[in-house]
Short mmCIF file of C-alpha atoms in Angstrom, two decimals:
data_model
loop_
_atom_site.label_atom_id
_atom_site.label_comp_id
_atom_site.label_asym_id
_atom_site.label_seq_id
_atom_site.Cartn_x
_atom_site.Cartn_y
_atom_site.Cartn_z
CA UNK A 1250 0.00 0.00 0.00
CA UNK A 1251 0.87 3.95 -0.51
CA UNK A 1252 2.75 5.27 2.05
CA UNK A 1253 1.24 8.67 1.23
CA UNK A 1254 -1.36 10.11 3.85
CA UNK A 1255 -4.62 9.77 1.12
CA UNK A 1256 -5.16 6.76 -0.34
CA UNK A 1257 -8.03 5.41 -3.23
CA UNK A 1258 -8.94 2.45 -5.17
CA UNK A 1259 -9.70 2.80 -8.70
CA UNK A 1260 -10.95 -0.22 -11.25
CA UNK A 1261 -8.24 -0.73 -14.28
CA UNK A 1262 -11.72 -0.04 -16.77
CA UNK A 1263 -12.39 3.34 -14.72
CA UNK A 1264 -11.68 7.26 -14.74
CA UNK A 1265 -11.39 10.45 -13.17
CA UNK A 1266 -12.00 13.96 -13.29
CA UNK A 1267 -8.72 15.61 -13.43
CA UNK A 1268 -9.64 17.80 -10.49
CA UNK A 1269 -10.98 14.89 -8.71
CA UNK A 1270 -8.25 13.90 -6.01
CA UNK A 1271 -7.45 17.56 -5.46
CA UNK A 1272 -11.12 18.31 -4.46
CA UNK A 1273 -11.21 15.26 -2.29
CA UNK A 1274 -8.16 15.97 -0.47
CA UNK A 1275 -8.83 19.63 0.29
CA UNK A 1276 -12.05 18.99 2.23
CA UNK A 1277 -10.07 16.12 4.14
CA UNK A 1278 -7.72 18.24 5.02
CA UNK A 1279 -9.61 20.80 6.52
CA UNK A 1280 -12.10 18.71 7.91
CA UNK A 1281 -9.91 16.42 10.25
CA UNK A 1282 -13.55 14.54 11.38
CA UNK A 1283 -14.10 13.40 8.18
CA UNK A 1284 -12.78 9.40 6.63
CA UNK A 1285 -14.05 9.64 3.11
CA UNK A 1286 -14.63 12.10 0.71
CA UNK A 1287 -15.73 11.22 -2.76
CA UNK A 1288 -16.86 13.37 -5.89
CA UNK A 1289 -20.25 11.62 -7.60
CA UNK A 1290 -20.03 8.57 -8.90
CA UNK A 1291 -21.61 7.93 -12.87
CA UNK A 1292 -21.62 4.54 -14.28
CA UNK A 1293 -21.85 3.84 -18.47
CA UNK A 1294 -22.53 1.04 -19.90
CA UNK A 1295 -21.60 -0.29 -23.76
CA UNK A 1296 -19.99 1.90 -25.89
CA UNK A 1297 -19.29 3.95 -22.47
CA UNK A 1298 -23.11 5.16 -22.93
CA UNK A 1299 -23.82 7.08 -20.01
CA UNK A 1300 -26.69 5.00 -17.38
CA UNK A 1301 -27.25 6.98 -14.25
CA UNK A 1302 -25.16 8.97 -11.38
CA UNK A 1303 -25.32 6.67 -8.12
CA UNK A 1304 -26.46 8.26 -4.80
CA UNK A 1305 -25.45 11.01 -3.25
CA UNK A 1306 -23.98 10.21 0.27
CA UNK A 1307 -23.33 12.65 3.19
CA UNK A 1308 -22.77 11.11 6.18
CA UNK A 1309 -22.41 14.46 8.28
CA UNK A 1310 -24.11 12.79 11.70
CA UNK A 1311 -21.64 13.51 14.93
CA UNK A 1312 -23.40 10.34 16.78
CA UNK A 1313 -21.10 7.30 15.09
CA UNK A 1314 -24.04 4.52 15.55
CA UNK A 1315 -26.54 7.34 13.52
CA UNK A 1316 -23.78 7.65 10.74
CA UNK A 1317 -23.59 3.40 10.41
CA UNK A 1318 -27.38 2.99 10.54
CA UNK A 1319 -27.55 5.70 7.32
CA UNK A 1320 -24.73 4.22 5.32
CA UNK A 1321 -26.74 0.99 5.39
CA UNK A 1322 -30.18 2.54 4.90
CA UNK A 1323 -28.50 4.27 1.61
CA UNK A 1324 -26.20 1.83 0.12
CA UNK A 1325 -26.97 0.63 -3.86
CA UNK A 1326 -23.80 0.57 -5.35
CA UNK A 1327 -21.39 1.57 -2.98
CA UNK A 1328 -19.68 4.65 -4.81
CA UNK A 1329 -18.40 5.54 -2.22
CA UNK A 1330 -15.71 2.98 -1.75
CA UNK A 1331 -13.89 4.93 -4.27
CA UNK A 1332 -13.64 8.09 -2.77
CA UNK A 1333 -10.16 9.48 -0.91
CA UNK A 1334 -9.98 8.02 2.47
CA UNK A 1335 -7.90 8.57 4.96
CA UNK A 1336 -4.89 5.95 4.73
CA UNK A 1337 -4.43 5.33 8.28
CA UNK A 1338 -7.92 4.19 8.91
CA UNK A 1339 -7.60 1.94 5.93
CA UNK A 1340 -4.67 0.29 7.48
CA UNK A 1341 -6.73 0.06 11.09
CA UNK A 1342 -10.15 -0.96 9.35
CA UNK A 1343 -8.49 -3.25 6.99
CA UNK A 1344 -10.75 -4.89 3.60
CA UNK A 1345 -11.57 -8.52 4.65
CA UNK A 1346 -11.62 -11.00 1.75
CA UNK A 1347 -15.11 -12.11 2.44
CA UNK A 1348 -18.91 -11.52 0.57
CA UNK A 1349 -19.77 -7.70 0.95
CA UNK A 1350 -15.82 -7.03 2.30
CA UNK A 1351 -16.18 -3.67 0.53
CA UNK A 1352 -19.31 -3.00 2.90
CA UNK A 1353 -17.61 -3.61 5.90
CA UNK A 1354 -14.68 -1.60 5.32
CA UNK A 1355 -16.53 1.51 4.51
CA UNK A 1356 -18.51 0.37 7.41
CA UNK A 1357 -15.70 0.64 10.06
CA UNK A 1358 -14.42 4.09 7.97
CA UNK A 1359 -17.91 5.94 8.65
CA UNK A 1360 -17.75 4.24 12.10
CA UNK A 1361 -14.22 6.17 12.04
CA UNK A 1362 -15.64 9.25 10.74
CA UNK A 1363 -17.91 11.32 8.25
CA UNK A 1364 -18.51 10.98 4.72
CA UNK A 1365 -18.56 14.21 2.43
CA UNK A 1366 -19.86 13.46 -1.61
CA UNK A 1367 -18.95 16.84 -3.80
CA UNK A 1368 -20.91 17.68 -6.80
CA UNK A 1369 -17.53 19.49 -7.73
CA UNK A 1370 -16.02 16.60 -10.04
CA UNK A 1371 -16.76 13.07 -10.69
CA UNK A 1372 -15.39 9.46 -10.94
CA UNK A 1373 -16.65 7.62 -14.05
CA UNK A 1374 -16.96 3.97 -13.58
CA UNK A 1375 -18.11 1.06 -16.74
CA UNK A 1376 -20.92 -1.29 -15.22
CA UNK A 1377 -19.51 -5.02 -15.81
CA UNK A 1378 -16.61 -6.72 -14.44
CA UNK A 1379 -16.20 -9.37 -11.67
CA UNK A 1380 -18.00 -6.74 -9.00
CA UNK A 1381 -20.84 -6.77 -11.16
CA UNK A 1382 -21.51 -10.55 -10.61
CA UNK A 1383 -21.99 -12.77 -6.96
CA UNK A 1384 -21.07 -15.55 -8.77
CA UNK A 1385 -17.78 -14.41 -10.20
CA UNK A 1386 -17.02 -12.58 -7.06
CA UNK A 1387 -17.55 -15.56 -4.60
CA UNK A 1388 -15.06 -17.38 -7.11
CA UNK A 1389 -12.47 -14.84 -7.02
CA UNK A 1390 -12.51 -14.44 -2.84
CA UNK A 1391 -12.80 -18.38 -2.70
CA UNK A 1392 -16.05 -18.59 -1.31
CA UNK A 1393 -18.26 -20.60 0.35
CA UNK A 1394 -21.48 -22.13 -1.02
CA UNK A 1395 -23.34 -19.95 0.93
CA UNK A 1396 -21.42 -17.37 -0.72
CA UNK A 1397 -22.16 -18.68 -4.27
CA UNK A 1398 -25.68 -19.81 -3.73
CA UNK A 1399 -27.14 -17.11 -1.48
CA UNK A 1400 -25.16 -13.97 -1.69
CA UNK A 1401 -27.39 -11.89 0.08
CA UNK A 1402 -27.70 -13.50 3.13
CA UNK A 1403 -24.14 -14.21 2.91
CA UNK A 1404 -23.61 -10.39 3.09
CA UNK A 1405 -26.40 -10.30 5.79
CA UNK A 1406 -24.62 -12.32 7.99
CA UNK A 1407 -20.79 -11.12 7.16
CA UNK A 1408 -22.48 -7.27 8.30
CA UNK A 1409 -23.80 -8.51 11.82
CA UNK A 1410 -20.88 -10.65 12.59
CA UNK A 1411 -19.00 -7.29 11.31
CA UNK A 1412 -20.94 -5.41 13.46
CA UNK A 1413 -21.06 -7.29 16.43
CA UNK A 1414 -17.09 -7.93 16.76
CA UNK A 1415 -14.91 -6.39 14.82
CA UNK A 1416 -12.83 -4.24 16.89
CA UNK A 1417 -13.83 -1.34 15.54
CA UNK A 1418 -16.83 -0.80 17.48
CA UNK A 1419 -15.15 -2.39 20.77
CA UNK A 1420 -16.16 0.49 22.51
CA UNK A 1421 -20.06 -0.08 21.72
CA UNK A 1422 -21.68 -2.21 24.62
CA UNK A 1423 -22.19 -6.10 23.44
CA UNK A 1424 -26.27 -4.94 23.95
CA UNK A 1425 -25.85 -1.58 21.91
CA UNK A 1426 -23.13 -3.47 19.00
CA UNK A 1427 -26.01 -6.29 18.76
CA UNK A 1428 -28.80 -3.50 18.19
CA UNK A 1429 -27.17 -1.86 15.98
CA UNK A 1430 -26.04 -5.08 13.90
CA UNK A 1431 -29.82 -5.94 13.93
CA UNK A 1432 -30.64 -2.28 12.95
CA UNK A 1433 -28.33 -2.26 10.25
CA UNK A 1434 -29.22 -5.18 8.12
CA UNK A 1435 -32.66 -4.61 8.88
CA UNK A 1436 -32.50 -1.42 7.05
CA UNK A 1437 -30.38 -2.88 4.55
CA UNK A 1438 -32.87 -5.57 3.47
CA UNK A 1439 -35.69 -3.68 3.32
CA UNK A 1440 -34.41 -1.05 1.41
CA UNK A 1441 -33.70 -3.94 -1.05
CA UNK A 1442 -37.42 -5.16 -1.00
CA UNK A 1443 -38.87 -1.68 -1.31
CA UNK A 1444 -36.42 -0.62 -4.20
CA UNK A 1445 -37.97 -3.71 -6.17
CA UNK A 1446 -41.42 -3.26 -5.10
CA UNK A 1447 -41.22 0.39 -5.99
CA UNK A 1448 -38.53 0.09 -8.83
CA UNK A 1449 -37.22 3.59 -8.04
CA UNK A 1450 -34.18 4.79 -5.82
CA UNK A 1451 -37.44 5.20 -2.73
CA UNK A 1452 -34.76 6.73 0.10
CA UNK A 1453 -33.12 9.33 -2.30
CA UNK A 1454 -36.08 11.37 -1.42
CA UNK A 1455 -37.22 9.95 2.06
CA UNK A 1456 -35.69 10.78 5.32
CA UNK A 1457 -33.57 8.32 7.61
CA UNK A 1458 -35.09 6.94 11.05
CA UNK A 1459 -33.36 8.43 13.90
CA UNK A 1460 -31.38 6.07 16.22
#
């Protein structure tokens, strides 16, 4: 890994603005309370046709349990792995090679510290790719057959066990770690069934249940 202070992943098939790590950096830097910044994420699909910009997340909350609870209520596509994080907290978090590892990361970074999305400049990613499918992903990690089968709950579990011990939120109360592990993939799963119910992005417009 860099041993610079700011560190981002970025997919081989993918682009940036050119202003885009300079914008992220300068609002990390003043804002010492913040883990991620990212500018908005738009994904294209064949012939690099343009398909949609993914939500917008600000995780601005100064409670850390209310900022976890949102990240789950919001995720889709997880844009916001790709933003400029801080590189310490990436080494302390870590990215486990499990189902929904990208989740959990981002997870323990908002846990760590707010998330800021600019409208400034923009990272361009091309839908497709092993991320794009369970199947290929639980091949690449070496996965289990839950995994392979059933990625969903696989990702449901992998989020409470996150939740509930990871050392990042040690200093949580077992009572308050299990609530909020319960909280957060309850949120997360019905998002899921209400977004195919409704077939819209429902929460872009709705507001977030308090803790």
């Amino acid at each position: 890994m860099s041993n610079a202070s700011y560190f981002m992943w970025l997919g081989d098939d993918d682009w940036l603005d050119n202003n885009y790590i300079t914008e992220c950096m300068n609002i990390l830097a003043a804002n010492t309370d913040t883990s991620i910044v990212a500018g908005q994420v738009k994904y294209y699909g064949i012939n690099d046709s343009y398909l949609y910009t993914g939500i917008i997340m600000n995780l601005l909350s100064n409670y850390k349990k209310q900022r976890v609870l949102n990240y789950f209520s919001t995720v889709k596509h997880n844009g916001i792995f790709y933003g400029v994080m801080r590189r310490e907290l990436i080494i302390k978090c870590g990215l486990r090679n499990d189902m929904g590892g990208d989740l959990l990361m981002i997870a323990s970074l908002v846990f760590n510290g707010k998330v800021h999305t600019i409208d400034t400049c923009s990272l361009h990613r091309r839908r497709g790719g092993i991320s794009s499918n369970s199947k290929e992903i639980t091949i690449s990690i070496s996965g289990s057959w839950l995994d392979y089968h059933f990625p969903r709950i696989s990702v449901a579990k992998n989020v409470f066990q996150h939740i509930l011990f990871d050392p990042t939120f040690s200093e949580l109360s077992l009572s308050t770690r299990l609530l909020l592990a319960l909280q957060c993939v309850s949120y997360a799963a019905a998002r899921k069934v209400l977004s195919v119910l409704f077939k819209k992005r429902f929460l872009e417009q709705s507001g977030i249940p308090e803790l």
